[in-house]
Coordinates of C-alpha atoms and ligand atoms in Angstrom, one line a residue:
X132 CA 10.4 26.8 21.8
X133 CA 10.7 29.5 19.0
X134 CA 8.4 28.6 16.4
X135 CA 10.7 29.2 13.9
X136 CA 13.0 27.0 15.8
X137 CA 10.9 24.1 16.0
X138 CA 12.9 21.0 13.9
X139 CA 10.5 18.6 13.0
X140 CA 11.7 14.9 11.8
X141 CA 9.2 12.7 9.8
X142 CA 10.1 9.6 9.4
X143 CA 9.0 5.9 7.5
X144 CA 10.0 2.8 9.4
X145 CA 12.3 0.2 7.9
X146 CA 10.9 -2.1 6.2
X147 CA 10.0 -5.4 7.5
X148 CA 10.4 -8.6 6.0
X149 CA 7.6 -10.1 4.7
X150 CA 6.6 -13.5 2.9
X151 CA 5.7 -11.9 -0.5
X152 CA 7.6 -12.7 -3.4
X153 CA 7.1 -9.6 -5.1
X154 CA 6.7 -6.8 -2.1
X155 CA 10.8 -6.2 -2.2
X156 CA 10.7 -4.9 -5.6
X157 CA 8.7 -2.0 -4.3
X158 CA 9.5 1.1 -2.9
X159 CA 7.5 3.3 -2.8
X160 CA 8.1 7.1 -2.2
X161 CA 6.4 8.3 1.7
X162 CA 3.9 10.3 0.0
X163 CA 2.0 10.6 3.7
X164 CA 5.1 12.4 4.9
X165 CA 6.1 14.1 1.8
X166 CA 1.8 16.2 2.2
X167 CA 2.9 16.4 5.7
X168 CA 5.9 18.4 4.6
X169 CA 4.1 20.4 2.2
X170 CA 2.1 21.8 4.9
X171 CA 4.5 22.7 7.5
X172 CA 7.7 23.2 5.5
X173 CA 7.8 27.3 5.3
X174 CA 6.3 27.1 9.1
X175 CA 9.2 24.9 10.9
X176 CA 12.6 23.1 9.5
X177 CA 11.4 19.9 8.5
X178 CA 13.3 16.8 7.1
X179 CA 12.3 13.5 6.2
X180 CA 14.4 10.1 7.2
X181 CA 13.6 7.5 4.7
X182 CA 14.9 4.0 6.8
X183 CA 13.5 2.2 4.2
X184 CA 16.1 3.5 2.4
X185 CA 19.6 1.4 3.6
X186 CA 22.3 2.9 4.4
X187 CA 20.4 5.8 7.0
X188 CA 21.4 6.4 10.7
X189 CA 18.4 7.4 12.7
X190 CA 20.6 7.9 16.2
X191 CA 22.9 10.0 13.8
X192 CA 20.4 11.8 12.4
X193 CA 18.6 12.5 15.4
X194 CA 22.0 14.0 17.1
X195 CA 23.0 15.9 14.3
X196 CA 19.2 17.4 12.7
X197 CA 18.4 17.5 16.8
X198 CA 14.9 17.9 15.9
X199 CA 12.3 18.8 18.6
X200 CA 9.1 17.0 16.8
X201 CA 9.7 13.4 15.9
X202 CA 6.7 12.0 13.5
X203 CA 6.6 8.5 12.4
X204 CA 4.6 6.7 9.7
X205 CA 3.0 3.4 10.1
X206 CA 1.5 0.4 8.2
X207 CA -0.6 -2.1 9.6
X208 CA 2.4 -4.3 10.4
X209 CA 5.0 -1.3 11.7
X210 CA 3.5 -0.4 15.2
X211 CA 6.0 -2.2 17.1
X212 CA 8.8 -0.3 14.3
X213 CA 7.1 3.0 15.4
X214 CA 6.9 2.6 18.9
X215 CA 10.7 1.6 18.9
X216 CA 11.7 5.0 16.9
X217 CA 9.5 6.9 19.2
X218 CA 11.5 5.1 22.4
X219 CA 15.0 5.3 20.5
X220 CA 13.9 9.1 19.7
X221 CA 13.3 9.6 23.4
X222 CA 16.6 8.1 24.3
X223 CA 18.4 10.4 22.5
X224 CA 16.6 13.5 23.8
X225 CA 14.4 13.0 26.4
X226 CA 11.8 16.1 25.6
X227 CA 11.4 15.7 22.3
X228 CA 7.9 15.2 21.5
X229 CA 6.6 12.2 19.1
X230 CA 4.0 11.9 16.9
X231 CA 2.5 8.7 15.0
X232 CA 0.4 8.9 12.0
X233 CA -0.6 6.5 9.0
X234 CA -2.5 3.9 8.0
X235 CA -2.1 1.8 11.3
X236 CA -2.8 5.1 13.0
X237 CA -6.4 5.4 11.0
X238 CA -7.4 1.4 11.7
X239 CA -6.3 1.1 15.1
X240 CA -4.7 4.4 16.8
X241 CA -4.9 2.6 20.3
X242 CA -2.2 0.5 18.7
X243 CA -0.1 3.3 19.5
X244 CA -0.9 4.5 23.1
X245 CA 2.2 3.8 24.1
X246 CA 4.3 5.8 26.8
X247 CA 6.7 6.4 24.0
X248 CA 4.0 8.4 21.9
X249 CA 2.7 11.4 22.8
X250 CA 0.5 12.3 19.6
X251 CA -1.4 9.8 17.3
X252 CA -3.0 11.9 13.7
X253 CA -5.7 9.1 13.0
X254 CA -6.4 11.1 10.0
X255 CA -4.4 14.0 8.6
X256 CA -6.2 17.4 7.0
X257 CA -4.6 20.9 6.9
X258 CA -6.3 22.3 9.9
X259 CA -5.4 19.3 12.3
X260 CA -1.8 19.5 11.1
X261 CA -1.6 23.3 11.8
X262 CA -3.2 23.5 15.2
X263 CA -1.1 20.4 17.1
X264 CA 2.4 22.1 15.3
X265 CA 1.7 25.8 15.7
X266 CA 0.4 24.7 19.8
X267 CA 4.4 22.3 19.7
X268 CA 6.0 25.3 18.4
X269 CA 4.6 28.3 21.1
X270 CA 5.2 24.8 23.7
X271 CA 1.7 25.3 24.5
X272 CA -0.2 22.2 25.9
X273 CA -2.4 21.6 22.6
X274 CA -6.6 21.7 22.9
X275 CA -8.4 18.7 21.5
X276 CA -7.8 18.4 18.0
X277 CA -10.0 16.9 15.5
X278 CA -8.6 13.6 14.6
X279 CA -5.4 13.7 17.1
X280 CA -5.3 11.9 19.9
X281 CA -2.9 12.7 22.7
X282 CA -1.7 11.6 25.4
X283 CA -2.3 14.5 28.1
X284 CA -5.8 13.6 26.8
X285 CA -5.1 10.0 27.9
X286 CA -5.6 9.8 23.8
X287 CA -8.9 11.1 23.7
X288 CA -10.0 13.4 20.8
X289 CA -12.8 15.8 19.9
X290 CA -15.0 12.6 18.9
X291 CA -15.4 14.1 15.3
X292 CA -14.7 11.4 12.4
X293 CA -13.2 12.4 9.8
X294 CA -10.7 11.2 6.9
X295 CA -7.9 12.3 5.1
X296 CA -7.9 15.2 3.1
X297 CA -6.1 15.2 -0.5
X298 CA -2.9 18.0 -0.4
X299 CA -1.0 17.6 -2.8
X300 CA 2.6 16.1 -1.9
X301 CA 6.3 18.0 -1.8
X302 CA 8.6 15.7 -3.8
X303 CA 11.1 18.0 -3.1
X304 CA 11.4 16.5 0.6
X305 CA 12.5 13.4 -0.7
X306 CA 15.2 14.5 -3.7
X307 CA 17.9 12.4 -1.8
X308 CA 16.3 8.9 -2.1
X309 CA 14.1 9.6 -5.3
X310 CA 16.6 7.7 -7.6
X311 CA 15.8 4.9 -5.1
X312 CA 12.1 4.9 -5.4
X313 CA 10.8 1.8 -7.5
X314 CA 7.8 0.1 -8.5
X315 CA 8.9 -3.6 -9.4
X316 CA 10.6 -3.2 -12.7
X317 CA 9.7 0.9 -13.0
X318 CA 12.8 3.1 -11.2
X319 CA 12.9 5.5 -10.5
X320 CA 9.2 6.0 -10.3
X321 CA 6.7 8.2 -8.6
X322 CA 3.6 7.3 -6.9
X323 CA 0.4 9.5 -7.2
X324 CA -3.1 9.7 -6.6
X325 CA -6.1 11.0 -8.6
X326 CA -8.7 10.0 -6.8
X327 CA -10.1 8.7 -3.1
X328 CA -12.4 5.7 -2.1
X329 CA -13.9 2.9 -4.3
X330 CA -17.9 2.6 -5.3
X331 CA -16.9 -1.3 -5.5
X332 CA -16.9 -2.0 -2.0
X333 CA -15.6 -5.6 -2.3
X334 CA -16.0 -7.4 1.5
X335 CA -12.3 -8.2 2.0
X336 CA -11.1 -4.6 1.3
X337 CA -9.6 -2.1 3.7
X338 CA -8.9 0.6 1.4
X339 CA -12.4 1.5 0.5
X340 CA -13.5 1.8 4.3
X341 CA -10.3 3.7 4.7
X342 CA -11.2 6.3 1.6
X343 CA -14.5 5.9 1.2
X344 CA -17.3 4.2 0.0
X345 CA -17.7 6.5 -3.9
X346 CA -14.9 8.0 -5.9
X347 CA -13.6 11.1 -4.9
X348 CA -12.0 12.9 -7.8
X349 CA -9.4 15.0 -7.6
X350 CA -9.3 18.5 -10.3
X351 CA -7.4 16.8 -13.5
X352 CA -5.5 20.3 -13.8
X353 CA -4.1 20.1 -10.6
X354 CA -3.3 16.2 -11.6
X355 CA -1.7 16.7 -14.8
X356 CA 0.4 19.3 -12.9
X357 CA 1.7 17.7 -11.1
X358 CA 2.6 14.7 -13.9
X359 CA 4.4 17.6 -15.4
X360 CA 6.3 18.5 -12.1
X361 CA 7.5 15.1 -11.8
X362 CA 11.1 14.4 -12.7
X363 CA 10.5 10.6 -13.1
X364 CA 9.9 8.5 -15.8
X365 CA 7.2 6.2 -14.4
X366 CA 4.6 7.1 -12.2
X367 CA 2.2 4.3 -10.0
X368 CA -1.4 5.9 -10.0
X369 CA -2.5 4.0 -6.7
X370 CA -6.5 5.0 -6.9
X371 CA -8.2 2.4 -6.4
X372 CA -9.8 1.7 -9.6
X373 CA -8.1 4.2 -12.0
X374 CA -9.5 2.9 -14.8
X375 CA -12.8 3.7 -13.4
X376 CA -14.4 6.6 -15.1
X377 CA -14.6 6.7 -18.9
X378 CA -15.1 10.2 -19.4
X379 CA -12.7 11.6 -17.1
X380 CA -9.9 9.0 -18.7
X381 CA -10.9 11.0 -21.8
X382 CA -10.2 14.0 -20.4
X383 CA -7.2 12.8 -19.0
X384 CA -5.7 11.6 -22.0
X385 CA -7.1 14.9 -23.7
X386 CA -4.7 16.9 -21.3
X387 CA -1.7 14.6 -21.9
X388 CA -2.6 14.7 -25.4
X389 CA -2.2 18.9 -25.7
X390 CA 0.6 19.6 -22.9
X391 CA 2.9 17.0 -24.6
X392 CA 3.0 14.7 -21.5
X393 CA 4.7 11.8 -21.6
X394 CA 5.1 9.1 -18.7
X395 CA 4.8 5.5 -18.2
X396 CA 1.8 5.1 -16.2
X397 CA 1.0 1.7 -13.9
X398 CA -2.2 1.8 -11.8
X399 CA -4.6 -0.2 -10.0
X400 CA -7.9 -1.4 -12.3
X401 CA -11.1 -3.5 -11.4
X402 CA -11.9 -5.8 -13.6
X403 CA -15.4 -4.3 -13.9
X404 CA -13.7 -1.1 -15.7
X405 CA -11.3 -3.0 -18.0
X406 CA -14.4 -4.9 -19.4
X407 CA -16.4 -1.3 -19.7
X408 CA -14.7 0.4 -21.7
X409 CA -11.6 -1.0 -23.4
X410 CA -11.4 1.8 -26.2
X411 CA -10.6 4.2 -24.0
X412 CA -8.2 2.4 -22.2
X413 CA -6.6 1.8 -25.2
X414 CA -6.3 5.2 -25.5
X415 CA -4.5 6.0 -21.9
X416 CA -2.5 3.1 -23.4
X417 CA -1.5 5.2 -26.4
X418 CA -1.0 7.9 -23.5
X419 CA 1.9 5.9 -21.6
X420 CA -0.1 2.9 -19.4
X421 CA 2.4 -0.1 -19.2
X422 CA 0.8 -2.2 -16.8
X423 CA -2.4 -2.8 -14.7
X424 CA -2.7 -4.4 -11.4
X425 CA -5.8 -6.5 -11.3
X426 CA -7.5 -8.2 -8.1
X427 CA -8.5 -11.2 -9.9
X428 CA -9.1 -12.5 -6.7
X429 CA -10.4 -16.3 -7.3
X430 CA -11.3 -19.1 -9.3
X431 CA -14.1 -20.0 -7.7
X432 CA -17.6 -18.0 -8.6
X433 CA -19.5 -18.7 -5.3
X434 CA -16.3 -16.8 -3.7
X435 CA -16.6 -14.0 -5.7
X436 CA -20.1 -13.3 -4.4
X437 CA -18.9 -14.0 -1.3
X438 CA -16.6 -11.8 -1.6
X439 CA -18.8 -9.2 -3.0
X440 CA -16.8 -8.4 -6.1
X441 CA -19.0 -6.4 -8.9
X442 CA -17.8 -9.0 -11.5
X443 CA -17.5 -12.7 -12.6
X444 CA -15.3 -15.0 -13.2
X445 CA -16.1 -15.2 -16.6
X446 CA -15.5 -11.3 -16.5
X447 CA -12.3 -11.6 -15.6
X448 CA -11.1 -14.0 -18.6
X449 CA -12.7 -10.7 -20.8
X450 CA -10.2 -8.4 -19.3
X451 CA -7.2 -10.3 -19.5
X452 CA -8.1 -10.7 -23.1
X453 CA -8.4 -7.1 -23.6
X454 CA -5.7 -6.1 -21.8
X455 CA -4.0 -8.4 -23.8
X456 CA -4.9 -7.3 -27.2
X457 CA -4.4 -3.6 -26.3
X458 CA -0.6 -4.3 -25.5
X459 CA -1.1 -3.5 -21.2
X460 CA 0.4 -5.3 -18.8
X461 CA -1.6 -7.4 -16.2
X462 CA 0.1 -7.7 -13.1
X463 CA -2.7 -10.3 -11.7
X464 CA -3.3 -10.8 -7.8
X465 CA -5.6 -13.0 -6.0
X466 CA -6.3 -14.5 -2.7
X467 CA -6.0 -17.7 -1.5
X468 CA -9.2 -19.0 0.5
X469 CA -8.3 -20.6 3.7
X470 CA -11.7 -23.3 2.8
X471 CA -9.6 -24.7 0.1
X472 CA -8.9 -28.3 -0.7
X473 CA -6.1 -29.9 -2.4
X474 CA -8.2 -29.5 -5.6
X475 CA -9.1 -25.8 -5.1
X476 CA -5.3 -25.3 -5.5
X477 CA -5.4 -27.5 -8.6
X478 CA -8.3 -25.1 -10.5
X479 CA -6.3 -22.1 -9.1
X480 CA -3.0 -23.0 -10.7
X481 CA -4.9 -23.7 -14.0
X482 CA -7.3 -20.5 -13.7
X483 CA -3.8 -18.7 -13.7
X484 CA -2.6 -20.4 -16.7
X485 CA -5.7 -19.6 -18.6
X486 CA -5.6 -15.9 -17.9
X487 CA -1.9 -15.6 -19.0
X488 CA -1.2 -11.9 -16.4
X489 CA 2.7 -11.1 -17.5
X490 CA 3.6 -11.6 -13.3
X491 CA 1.2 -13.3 -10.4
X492 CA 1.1 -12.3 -7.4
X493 CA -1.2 -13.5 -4.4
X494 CA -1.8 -13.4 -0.5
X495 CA -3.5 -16.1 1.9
X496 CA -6.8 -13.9 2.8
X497 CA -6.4 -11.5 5.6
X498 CA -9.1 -10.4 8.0
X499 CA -8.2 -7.5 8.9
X500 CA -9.8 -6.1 12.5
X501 CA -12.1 -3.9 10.6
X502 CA -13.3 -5.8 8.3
X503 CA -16.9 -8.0 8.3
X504 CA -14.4 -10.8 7.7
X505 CA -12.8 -10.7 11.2
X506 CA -15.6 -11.4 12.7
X507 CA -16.6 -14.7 10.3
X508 CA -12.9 -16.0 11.3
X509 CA -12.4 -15.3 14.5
X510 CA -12.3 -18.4 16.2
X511 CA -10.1 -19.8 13.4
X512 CA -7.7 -17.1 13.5
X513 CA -3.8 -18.1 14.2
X514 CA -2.0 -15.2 15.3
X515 CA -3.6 -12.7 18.2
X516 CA -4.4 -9.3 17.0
X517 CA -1.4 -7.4 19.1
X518 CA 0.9 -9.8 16.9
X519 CA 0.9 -6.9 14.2
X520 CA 4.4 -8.4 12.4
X521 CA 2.5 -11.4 11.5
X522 CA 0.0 -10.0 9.7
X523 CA 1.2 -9.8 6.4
X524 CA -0.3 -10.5 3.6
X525 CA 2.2 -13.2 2.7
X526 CA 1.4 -15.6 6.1
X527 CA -1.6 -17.8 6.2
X528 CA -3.8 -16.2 9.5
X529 CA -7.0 -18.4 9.2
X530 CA -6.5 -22.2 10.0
X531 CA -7.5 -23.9 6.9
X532 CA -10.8 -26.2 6.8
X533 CA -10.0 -28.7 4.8
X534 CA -6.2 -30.1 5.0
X535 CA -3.4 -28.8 7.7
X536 CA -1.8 -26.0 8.2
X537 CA 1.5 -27.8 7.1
X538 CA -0.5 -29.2 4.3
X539 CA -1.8 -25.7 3.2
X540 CA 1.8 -24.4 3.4
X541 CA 2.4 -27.1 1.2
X542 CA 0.2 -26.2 -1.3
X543 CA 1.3 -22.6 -1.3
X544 CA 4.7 -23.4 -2.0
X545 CA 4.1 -25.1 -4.8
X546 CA 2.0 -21.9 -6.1
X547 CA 5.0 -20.1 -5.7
X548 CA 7.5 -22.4 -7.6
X549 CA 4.4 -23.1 -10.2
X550 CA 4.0 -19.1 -10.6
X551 CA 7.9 -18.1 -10.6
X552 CA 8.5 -21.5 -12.8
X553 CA 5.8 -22.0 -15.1
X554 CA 3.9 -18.5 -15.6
X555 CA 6.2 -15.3 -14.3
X556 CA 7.7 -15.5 -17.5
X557 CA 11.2 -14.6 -17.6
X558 CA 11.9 -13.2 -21.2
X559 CA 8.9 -10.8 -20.5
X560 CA 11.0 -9.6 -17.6
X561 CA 14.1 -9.4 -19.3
X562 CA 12.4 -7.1 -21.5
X563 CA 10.5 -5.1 -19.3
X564 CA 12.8 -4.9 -16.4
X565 CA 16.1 -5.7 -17.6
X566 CA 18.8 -8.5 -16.1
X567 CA 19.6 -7.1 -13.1
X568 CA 16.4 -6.5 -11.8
X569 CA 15.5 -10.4 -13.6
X570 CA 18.4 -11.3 -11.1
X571 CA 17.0 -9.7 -8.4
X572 CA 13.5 -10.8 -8.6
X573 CA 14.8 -14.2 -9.2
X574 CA 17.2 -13.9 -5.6
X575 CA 14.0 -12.5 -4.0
X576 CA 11.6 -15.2 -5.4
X577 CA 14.6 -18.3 -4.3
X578 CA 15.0 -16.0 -0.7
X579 CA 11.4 -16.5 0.1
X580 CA 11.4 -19.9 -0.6
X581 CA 13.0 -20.9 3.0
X582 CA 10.2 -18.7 4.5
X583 CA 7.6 -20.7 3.5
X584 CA 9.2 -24.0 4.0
X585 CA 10.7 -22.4 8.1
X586 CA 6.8 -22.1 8.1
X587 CA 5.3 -24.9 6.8
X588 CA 8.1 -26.9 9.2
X589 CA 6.7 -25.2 12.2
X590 CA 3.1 -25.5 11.4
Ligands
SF4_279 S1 -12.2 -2.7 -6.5 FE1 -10.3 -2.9 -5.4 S2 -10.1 -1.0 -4.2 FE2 -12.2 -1.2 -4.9 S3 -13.3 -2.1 -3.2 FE3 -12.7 -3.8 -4.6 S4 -10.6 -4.5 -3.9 FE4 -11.1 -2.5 -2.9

């Protein structure tokens, strides 16, 4: 194989549906494969298949693009989406070699040793990249690779740990479905990020363990440059906590400030931050911030320390008040604790009232494998770990304590019709989103309704 032959395909799994209200209003661009791309794109013809995206033919594409690479995305609920590409990939052209990355890939790359898959990234740097494609390319049998594991290795690696390395995305590689790419009411809207790992370290959270356990920030001229390369008018900053660090927010908004920038921002926030420093995140507001997505998590104070979260409950009413007064957004989420009681649910639905958030969203709590958590549930967990498609974070997956499982389902459903009723408020959407995406939402929130009650009925 020519290595400027080699045709390399990267693509994201359709989407699968999931009992979240909310989670269908949000597409996200691939920004794993779009750094991928920017890596190898003046090395080997690469394209990206978005099957998120309706409307795309992977068979078709695979005949027509005939690529000799085939590299497939994952979240923790796609592995048996992935393996199925790789087969279908296969079926098409027997020789062509396939790769599976992502975040499923990081937690659990075993997942994916799978006759199908012949290459699993469990974390993606430059170097890594380089050495597997340039070895595909001369058709070389590849050496071990830090952080790949492959098959001729029986998916053994160099043993080195490492994690993924910030490179800066090619948006280009996805011009064909940006228009498509939406962040609930935002589209079309770009995703970024500005910094890796989280110093909060809350128990239930994968993304921390995933990034790290402190803040890694990323050079604010290499982030504001690539605000300004963006054609979109909204941009998700998915850091963990972007409201984190006062003085670089400064600096941020000093850079917006002098180069003329203007976006609508949306990130992620702890509540910790917001309750920090609201002066200067009335400032980023100024600056374009529409909407922050708080963890709120609970009610309950003992479950916040369980849950290790750096703030209180009484911290949290602070920063819905001051996101409040500064004219941001709260998109709120919490988790529902699988210990709760018919009551619990009653001081949930009126803790949501209190703090007001513009939209709700929440999730049953979800030990994840890796986490402390899995352990503490295990013998109360209902679905078996190789069951990846039920482990959303919309299904209940630790049998509940104190009432039945039908009983719990119960009670959730009425958290959805209480927060799509009584609290998502639907003039606020109207004006922030605009009828058809009110209509939308509103189909979505009715569609998921049947869900819940299919699962509630088989409980
Ligand atoms: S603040 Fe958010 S991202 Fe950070 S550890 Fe807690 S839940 Fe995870």
């Amino acid at each position: 194989m020519g290595k400027e032959k080699m045709k390399i395909l990267l693509v994201r799994p359709p989407r699968i549906k999931q009992a979240v209200t909310l989670g269908e209003f949000m597409y996200a661009e691939p920004i794993g494969l779009e750094i991928v791309y920017g890596v190898l794109k003046d090395l080997y013809e690469i394209r990206i298949l978005d099957l998120m995206i309706a409307g795309e033919d992977f068979e078709k594409t695979c005949e027509t693009f005939s690529p000799d690479v085939v590299g497939i995305t994952s979240l923790c609920i796609d592995v048996n989406k992935v393996k199925e590409i790789a087969r279908r990939a296969k079926m098409v052209k027997r020789e062509v070699i396939t790769v599976a990355g992502g975040t499923q890939a990081y937690l659990r790359p075993q997942s994916f040793f799978d006759e199908h898959i012949d290459h699993v990234f469990q974390y993606t740097t430059r170097k890594n990249l380089e050495a597997l494609y340039s070895c595909l390319a001369k058709g070389e049998a590849p050496p071990l690779i830090d952080g790949v594991l492959s098959k001729v290795y029986n998916y053994q690696s160099t043993g080195v740990f490492g994690r993924n390395e910030y490179i800066v995305p090619d948006r280009t590689s996805t011009t064909q479905y940006r228009k498509h790419y939406s962040y609930l009411g935002f589209k079309p809207c770009a995703i970024m990020q500005t910094s890796l790992g989280c110093s909060k370290n809350c128990d239930f959270c994968l993304r921390w363990r995933i990034e790290g356990a402190k803040e890694q920030d990323i050079d604010l001229e290499c982030i504001i440059k690539q605000i300004q390369d963006i054609d979109e008018p909204s941009i998700m900053i998915f850091d963990n906590d972007f409201l984190n660090n006062k003085e670089r927010l400064e600096r941020f908004c000093d850079l917006l400030e002098a180069r003329k920038v203007q976006k609508n921002f949306i990130c992620y926030a702890s509540v910790k931050s917001i309750c920090s420093h609201p002066d200067t995140i009335k400032r980023v507001a100024q600056n374009g911030l529409k909407a922050v997505l708080v963890g709120y998590e609970t009610f309950n104070q003992e479950e916040m320390v369980k849950y290790k979260k750096k703030s209180t409950v009484a911290d949290s009413y602070k920063a819905a008040q001051i996101l409040n007064e500064i004219g941001v957004d709260c998109w709120a989420s919490f988790m529902l604790h699988p210990d709760w009681d018919r009551n619990d649910f009653k001081s949930f639905r009126r803790y949501i009232k209190k703090l007001k958030p513009e939209i709700s969203t929440f999730s049953p709590l979800t030990p994840f494998r890796n986490l402390p958590l899995y352990e503490s549930y295990k013998d109360r967990l209902l679905f078996e770990e190789s069951d990846y498609e039920s482990w959303s974070f919309g299904k209940v997956s630790v049998k509940p304590s104190k009432m039945t499982l039908r009983q719990y389902y119960g009670e959730v459903l009425k958290v959805i019709l209480f927060i799509n009723l009584r609290m998502n408020s639907v003039p606020y959407m109207m004006k922030r989103f605009g009828v058809s995406t009110l209509l939308r939402i509103g189909i979505g929130s009715i569609k998921v309704l049947p869900t819940y009650i299919k699962l509630m009925m088989k409980s």
